[in-house]
XYZ file of C-alpha atoms in Angstrom:
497
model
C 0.000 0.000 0.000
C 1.140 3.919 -0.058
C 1.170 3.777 3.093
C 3.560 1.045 3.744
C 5.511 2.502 1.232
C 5.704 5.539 2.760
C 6.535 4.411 6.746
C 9.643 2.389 4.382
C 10.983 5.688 2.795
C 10.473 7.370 6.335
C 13.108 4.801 7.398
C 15.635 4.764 4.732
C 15.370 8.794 5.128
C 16.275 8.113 8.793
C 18.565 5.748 8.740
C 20.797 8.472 6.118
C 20.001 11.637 8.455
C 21.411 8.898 11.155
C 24.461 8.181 8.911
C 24.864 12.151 8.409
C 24.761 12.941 12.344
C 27.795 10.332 12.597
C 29.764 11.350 9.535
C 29.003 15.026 11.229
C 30.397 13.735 14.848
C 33.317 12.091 13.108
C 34.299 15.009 11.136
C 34.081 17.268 14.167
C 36.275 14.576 15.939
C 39.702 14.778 13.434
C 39.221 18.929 13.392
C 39.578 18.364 17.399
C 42.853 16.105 16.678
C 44.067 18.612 13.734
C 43.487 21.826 16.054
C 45.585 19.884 18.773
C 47.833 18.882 16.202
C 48.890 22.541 14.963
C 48.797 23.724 18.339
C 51.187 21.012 19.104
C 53.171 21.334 15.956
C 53.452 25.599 16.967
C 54.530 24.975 20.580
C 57.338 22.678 19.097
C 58.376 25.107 16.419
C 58.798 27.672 19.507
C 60.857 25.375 21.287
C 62.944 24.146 18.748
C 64.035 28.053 17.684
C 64.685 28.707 21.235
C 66.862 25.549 21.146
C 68.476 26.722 18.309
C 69.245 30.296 19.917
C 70.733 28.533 23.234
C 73.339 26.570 20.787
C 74.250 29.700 18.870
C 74.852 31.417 21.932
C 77.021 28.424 23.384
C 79.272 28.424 20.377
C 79.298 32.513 20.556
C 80.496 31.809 24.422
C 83.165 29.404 23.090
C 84.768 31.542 20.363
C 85.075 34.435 22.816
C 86.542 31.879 25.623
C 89.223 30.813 22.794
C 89.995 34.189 21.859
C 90.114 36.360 25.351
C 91.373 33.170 27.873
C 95.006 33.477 28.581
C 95.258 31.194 31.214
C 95.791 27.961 28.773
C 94.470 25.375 32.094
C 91.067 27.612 32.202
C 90.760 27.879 28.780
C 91.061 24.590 28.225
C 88.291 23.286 30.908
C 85.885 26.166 29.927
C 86.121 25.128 26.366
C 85.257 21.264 27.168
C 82.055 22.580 29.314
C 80.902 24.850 26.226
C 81.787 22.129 23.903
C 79.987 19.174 26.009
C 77.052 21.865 26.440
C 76.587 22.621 22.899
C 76.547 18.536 22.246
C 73.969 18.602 24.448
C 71.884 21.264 23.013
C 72.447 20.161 19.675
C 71.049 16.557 20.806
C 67.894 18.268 21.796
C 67.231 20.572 18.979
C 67.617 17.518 16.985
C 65.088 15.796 19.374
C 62.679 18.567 18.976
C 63.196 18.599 15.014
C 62.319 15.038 14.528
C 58.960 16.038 16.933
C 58.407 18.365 15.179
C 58.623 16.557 11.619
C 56.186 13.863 13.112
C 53.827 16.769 13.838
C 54.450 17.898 10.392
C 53.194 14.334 8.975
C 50.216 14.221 11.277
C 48.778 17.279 10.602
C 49.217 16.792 7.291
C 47.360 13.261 7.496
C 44.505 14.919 9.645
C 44.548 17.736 6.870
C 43.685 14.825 4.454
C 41.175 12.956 6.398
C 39.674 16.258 7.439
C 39.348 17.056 3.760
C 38.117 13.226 2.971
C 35.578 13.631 5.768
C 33.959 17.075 4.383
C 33.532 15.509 1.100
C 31.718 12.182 2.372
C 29.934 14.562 4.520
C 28.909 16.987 1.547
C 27.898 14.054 -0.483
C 25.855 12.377 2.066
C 23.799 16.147 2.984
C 23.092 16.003 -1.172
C 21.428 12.551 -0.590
C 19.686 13.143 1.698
C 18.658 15.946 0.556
C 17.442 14.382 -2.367
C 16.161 11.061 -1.256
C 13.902 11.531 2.064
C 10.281 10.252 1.242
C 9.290 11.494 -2.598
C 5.779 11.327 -3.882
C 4.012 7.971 -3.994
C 1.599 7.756 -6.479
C -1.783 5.088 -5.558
C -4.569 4.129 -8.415
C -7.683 3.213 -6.389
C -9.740 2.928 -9.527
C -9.953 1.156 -11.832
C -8.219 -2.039 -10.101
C -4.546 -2.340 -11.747
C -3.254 -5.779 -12.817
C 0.540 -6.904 -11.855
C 1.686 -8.476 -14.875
C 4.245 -11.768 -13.860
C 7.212 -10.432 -15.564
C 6.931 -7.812 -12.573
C 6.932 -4.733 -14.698
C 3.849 -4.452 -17.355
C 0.920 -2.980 -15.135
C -2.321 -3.275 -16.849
C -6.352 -2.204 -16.302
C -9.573 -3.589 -18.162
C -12.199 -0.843 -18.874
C -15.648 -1.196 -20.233
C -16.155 2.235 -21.327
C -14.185 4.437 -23.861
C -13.430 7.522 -21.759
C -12.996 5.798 -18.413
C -11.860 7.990 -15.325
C -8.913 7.431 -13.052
C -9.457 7.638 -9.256
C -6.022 8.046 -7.284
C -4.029 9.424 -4.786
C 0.013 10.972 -4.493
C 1.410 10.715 -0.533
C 4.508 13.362 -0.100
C 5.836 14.771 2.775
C 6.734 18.172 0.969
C 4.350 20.497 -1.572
C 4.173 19.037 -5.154
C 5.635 21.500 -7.863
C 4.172 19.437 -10.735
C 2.128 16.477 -11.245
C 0.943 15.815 -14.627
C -1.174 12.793 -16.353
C -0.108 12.215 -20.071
C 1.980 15.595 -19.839
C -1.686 17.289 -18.692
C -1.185 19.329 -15.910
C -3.849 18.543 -12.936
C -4.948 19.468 -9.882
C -5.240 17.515 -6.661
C -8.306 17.729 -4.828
C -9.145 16.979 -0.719
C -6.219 14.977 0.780
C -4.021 14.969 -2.429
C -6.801 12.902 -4.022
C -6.979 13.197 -8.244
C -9.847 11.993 -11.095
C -8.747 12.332 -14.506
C -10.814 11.328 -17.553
C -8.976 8.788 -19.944
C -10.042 8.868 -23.964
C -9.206 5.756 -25.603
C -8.486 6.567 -29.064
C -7.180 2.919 -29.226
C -7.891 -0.848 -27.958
C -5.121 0.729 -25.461
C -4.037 3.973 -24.369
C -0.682 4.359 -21.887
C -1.438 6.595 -18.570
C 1.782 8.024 -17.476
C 1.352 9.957 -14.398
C 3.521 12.038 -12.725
C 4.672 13.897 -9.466
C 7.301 16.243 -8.483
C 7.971 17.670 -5.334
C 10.055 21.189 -4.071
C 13.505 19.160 -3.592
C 13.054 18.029 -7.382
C 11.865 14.511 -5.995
C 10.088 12.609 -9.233
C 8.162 9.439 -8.905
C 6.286 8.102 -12.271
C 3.878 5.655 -12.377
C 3.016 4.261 -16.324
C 0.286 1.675 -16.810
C -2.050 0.146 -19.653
C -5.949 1.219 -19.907
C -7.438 -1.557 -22.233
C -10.804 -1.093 -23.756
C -12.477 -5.152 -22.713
C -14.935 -6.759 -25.257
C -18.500 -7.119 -24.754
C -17.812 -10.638 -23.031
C -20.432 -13.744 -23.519
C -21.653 -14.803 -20.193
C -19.595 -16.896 -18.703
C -20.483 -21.618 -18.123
C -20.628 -21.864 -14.761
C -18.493 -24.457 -12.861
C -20.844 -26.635 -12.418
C -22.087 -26.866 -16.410
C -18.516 -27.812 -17.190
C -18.367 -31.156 -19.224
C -16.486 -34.023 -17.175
C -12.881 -35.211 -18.821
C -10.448 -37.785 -18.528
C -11.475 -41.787 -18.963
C -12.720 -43.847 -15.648
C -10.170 -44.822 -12.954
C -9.391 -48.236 -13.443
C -9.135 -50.869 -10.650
C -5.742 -50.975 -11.205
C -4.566 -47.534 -10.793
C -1.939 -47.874 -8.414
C 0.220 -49.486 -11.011
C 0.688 -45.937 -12.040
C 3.114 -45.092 -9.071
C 3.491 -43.080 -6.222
C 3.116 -39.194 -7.016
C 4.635 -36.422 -5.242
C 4.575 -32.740 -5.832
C 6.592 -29.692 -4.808
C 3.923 -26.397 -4.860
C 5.750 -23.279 -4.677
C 3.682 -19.534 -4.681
C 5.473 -16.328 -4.535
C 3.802 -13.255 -3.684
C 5.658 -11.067 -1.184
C 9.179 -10.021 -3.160
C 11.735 -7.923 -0.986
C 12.711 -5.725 -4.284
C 10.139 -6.661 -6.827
C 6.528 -5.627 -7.161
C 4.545 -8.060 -5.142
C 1.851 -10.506 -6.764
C -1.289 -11.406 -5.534
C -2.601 -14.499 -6.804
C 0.767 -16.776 -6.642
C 0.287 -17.987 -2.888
C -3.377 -18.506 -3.402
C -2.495 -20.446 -6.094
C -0.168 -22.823 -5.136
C -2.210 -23.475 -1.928
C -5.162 -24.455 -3.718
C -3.052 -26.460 -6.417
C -1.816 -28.105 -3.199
C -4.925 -29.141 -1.758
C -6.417 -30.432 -4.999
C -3.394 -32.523 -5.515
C -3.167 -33.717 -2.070
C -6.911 -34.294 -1.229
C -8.277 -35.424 -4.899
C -5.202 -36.935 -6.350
C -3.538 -38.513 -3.294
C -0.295 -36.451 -4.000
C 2.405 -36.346 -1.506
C 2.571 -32.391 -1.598
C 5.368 -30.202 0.095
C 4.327 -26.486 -0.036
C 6.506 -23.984 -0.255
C 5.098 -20.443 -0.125
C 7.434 -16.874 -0.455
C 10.757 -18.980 -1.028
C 14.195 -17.552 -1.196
C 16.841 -18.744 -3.236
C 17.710 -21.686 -0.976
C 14.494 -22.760 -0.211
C 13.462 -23.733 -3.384
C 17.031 -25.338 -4.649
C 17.203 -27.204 -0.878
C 13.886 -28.724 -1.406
C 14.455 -29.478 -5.125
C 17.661 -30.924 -3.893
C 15.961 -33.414 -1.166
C 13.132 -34.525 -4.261
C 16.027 -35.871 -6.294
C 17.769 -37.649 -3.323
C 15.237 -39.491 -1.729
C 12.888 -39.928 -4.788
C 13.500 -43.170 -7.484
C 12.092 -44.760 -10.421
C 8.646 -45.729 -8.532
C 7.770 -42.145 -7.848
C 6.346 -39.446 -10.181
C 6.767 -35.415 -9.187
C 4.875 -32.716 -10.158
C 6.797 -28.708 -9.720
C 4.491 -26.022 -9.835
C 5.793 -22.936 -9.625
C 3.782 -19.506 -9.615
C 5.738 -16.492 -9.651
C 7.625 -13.676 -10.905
C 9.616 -14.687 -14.548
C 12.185 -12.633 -16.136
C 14.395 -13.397 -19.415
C 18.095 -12.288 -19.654
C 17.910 -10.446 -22.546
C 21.516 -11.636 -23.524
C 20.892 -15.565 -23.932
C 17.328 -16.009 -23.698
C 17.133 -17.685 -20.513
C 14.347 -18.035 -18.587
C 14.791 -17.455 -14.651
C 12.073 -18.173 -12.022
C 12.669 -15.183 -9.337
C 12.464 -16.061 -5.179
C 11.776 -13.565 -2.891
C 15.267 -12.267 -2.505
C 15.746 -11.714 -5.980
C 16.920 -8.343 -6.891
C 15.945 -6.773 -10.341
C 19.673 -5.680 -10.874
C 21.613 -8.849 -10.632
C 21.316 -12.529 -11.610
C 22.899 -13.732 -8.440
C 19.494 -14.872 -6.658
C 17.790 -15.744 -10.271
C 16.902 -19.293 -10.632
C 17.622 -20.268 -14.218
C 15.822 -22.955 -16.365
C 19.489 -24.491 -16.915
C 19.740 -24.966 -13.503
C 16.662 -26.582 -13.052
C 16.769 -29.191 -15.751
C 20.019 -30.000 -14.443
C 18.396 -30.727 -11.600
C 15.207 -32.639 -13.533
C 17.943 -34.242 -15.753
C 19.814 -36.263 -12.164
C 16.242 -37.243 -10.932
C 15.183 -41.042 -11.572
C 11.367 -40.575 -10.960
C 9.511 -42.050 -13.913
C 7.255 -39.362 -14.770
C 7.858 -35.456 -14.205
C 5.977 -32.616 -14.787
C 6.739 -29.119 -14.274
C 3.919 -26.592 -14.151
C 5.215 -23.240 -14.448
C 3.133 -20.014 -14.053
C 5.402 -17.009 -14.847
C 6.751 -14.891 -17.637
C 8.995 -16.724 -19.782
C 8.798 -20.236 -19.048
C 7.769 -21.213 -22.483
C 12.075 -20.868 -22.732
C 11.875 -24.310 -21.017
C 10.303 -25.996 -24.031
C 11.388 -28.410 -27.195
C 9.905 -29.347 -29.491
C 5.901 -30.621 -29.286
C 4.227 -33.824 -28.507
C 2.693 -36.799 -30.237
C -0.482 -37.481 -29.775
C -2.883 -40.493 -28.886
C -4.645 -41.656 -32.558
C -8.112 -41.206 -32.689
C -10.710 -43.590 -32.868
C -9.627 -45.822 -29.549
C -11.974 -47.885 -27.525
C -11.712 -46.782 -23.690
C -9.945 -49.641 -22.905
C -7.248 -49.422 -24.947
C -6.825 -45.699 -24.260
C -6.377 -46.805 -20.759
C -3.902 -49.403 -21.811
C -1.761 -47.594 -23.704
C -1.756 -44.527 -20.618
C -0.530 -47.500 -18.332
C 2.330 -47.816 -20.805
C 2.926 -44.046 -21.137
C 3.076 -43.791 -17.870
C 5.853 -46.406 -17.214
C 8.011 -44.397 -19.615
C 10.581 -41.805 -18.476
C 8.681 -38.977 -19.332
C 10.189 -35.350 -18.594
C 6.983 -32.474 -19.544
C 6.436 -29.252 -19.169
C 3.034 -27.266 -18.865
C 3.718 -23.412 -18.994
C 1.555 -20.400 -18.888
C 2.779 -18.989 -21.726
C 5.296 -18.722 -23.824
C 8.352 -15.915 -24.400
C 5.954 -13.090 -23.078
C 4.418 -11.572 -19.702
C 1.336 -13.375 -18.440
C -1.417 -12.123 -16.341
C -1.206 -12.360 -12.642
C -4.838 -11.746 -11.835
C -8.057 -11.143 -13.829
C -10.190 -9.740 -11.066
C -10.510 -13.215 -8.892
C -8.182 -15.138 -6.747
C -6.400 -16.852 -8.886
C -4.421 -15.887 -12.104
C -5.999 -17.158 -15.316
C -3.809 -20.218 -15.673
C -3.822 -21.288 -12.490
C -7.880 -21.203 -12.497
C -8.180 -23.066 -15.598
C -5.838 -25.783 -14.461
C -7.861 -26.043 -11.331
C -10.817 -26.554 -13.290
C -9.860 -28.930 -15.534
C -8.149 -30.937 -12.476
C -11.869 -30.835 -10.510
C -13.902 -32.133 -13.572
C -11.304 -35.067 -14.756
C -13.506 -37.949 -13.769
C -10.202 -40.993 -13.748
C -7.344 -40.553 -15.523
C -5.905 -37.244 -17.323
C -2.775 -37.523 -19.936
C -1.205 -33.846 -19.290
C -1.887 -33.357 -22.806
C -5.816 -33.647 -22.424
C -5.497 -31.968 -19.876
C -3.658 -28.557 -21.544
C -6.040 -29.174 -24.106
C -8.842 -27.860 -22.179
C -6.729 -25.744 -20.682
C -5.398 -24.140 -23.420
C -8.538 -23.347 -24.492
C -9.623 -21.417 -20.850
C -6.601 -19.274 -20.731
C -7.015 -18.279 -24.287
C -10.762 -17.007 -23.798
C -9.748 -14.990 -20.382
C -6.456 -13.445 -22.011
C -8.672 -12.266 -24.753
C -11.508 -10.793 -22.916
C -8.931 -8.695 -20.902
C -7.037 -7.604 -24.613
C -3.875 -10.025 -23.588
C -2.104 -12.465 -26.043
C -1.376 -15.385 -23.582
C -1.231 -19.016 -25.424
C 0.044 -21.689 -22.794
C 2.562 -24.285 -24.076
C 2.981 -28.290 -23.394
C 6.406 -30.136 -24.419
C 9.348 -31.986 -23.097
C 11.831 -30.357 -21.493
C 14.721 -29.359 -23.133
C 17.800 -31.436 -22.058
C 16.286 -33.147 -18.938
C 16.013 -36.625 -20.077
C 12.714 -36.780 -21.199
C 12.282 -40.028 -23.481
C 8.844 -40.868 -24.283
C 5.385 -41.245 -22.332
C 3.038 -38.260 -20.574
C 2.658 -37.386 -16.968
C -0.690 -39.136 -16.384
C -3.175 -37.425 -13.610
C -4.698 -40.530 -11.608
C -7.872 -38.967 -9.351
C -8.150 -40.864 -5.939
C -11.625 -39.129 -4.818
């Protein structure tokens, strides 16, 4: 929310005023040592000229002893005093020279650091002057759409000049704050409605806010004009699928599945579907299917390679293992590799970025006999070969159901993904992303047994009518995985209840 947003700029603008009291203190601390310093260094300089003085007048007392002393016994002891005297004096100027040329070095290093200091101290009062808490901009209408690539922001509008309902937070007086380079006003508690004209299917809203210090904050977003949409089959008109479970299913094998949702990202816009997701993907699995589930919800880095980890030691060729994953995606740019994103990612560096090569490495050293991986995010369709073969047409029941016992006993490596090389939608208005409800639907109405490639069928189908209602190209993809092993066969769904 703003307001959480807000209370976190308040701290990071606290925590650099802190840093700037300290850098303040610390500069004030090596002027202290640097006025002590010259003092110091002044009071030897005084000393050592007096020194110097005292040993000129010593050798002045010993010329005039040489010249005027006629008694040769007294001239000779009063010239070993002056001489031993001026050896003495000499010894301690030179004493007080090499203080003072220490002096000399420290104040010179205190000159430095005193210099370094004001600089780090000059910097940091810029910062903060231009960080603190800038405007936050809020949409409270119409309801804005995270896309799962965690940067495409999008909003569905049934009308063709729809207005925009929202809000801008700031601790100081706004100087500007434009919509589409408009100039507008803010009304009661900083509160703005703009009218929108879609000239187009969609139209860009770029809004923006500048405070006194020169503090900007943007906020850019997609209106789309939505179809008149059919009304929609209701859940319980949806035909059954699948073929009837056969006596025999436990010949299939014992099926596990690692569920992992990702909503709450430390440096990344947050989703707000994933965790609802995976925990009702979980349920269905574990309650309908009789699935083995571990659930993993707002996983860092090592949770999710730790738990992948433990599937591929402790699981063998009698076990099957579903992954879903529902999450943020990205794609480095430079090779075209897909990444799934923990919580601790961080949009500037790969370093907490899950890779697809690192996960079929990981698929590729498993020995369960069938694998699926189920991945809801941007990009995942990177994880793909080529397609599938199909079942012929024109099969009785039975041997459908015979040649699915044989698929299944294959070494099959699949992959169901929400789309392909493109952002997908995180929500469409409901709890649940589009992909994720239409695999939830298709898993509640198989009747027995479900190839994976029946079941994208249907799915495929779902997600396709949702991304178009909402003016989104999203086509979901089904294939084995690239370079994990995969040799034949489809993950079969067996329902238990």
């Amino acid at each position: 929310s703003a307001t959480a947003v807000v209370w976190q700029l308040r701290a990071e603008f606290g925590e650099l005023r802190r840093e700037l009291d300290a850098k303040a203190k610390e500069l004030a601390r090596v002027q202290g040592e640097l006025d002590g310093a010259r003092r110091a260094l002044d009071g030897r300089r005084g000393e050592v000229e007096a020194e110097r003085q005292r040993v000129e007048q010593l050798r002045r007392d010993l010329d005039d002893t040489r010249r005027r002393e006629t008694n040769a016994g007294a001239r000779a002891t009063r010239v070993a005093e002056l001489e031993r005297a001026i050896a003495e004096r000499e010894a301690a100027l030179a004493a007080r020279s090499r203080e003072m040329e220490g002096l000399r070095a420290s104040v010179a290093r205190l000159e430095s650091e005193s210099r370094d200091q004001r600089e780090r101290l000059e910097r940091l009062r810029q910062q903060t002057a231009t960080s603190g808490t800038g405007p936050v901009i809020q949409i409270l209408q119409p309801e804005l759409r995270t896309m799962r690539d965690g940067k495409s922001i999008r909003a569905s509008v049934a009308v063709d000049r729809p207005v925009v309902v929202g809000r801008v937070t700031s601790e100081m007086e706004l100087v500007t704050f434009t919509v589409n380079d408009r100039a507008e006003k803010l009304l009661a508690n900083n509160v703005f409605r703009t009218e929108i004209t879609l000239a187009r299917p969609e139209e860009t809203v770029r809004i923006v806010a500048i405070d006194r210090q020169g503090r900007r904050s943007g906020l850019d977003f997609v209106l789309a004009r939505e179809p008149r949409a059919a009304p929609a089959a209701s859940a319980a008109s949806e035909p059954p699928v699948g073929l009837p479970r056969p006596a025999s299913a436990a010949a299939f094998g014992t099926y596990h599945a690692l569920v992992i949702g990702n909503n709450d990202y430390k440096l990344l816009r947050p989703l707000k579907t994933a965790v609802a997701d995976a925990r009702e993907v979980a349920r269905v699995l574990e309650q309908d299917y009789g699935f083995r589930v571990r659930l993993l919800l707002n996983a860092s880095r090592y949770d999710m390679l730790a738990a992948l980890n433990d599937l591929r030691e402790k699981l063998t060729e009698k076990d099957n293992l579903l992954i879903y994953y529902a999450g943020h995606g990205e794609l480095d740019d430079r090779n075209q590799r897909g990444h799934w994103l923990p919580i601790d990612a961080e949009p500037s560096s790969t370093a907490n970025w899950i890779s697809n090569v690192a996960i079929t490495d990981v698929l590729n050293a498993m020995t369960v006999q069938q694998l699926l991986v189920v991945a809801d995010s941007c990009y995942a369709g990177t994880m793909t070969r080529s397609s599938l073969g199909r079942l012929e047409g024109g099969l009785s029941e039975g041997e459908r159901l015979r040649l699915l016992s044989l698929m299944a006993h294959q070494r099959s490596r699949m992959v169901m993904t929400s789309g392909g090389v493109e952002p997908v939608l995180d929500s469409t208005g409901g709890s649940h992303s589009a992909f994720a409800h239409a695999f939830l639907s298709v898993l509640r109405t198989n009747v027995g047994v479900l190839p994976g490639q029946e079941l994208f069928g249907h799915l495929r189908l779902r997600v396709a009518s949702v991304a178009d209602r909402v003016q989104m190209r999203q086509v979901p993809e089904y294939a084995p995985i690239k370079y994990a092993g995969h040799e034949s066969g489809d993950f079969v769904f067996v329902r238990m209840n």
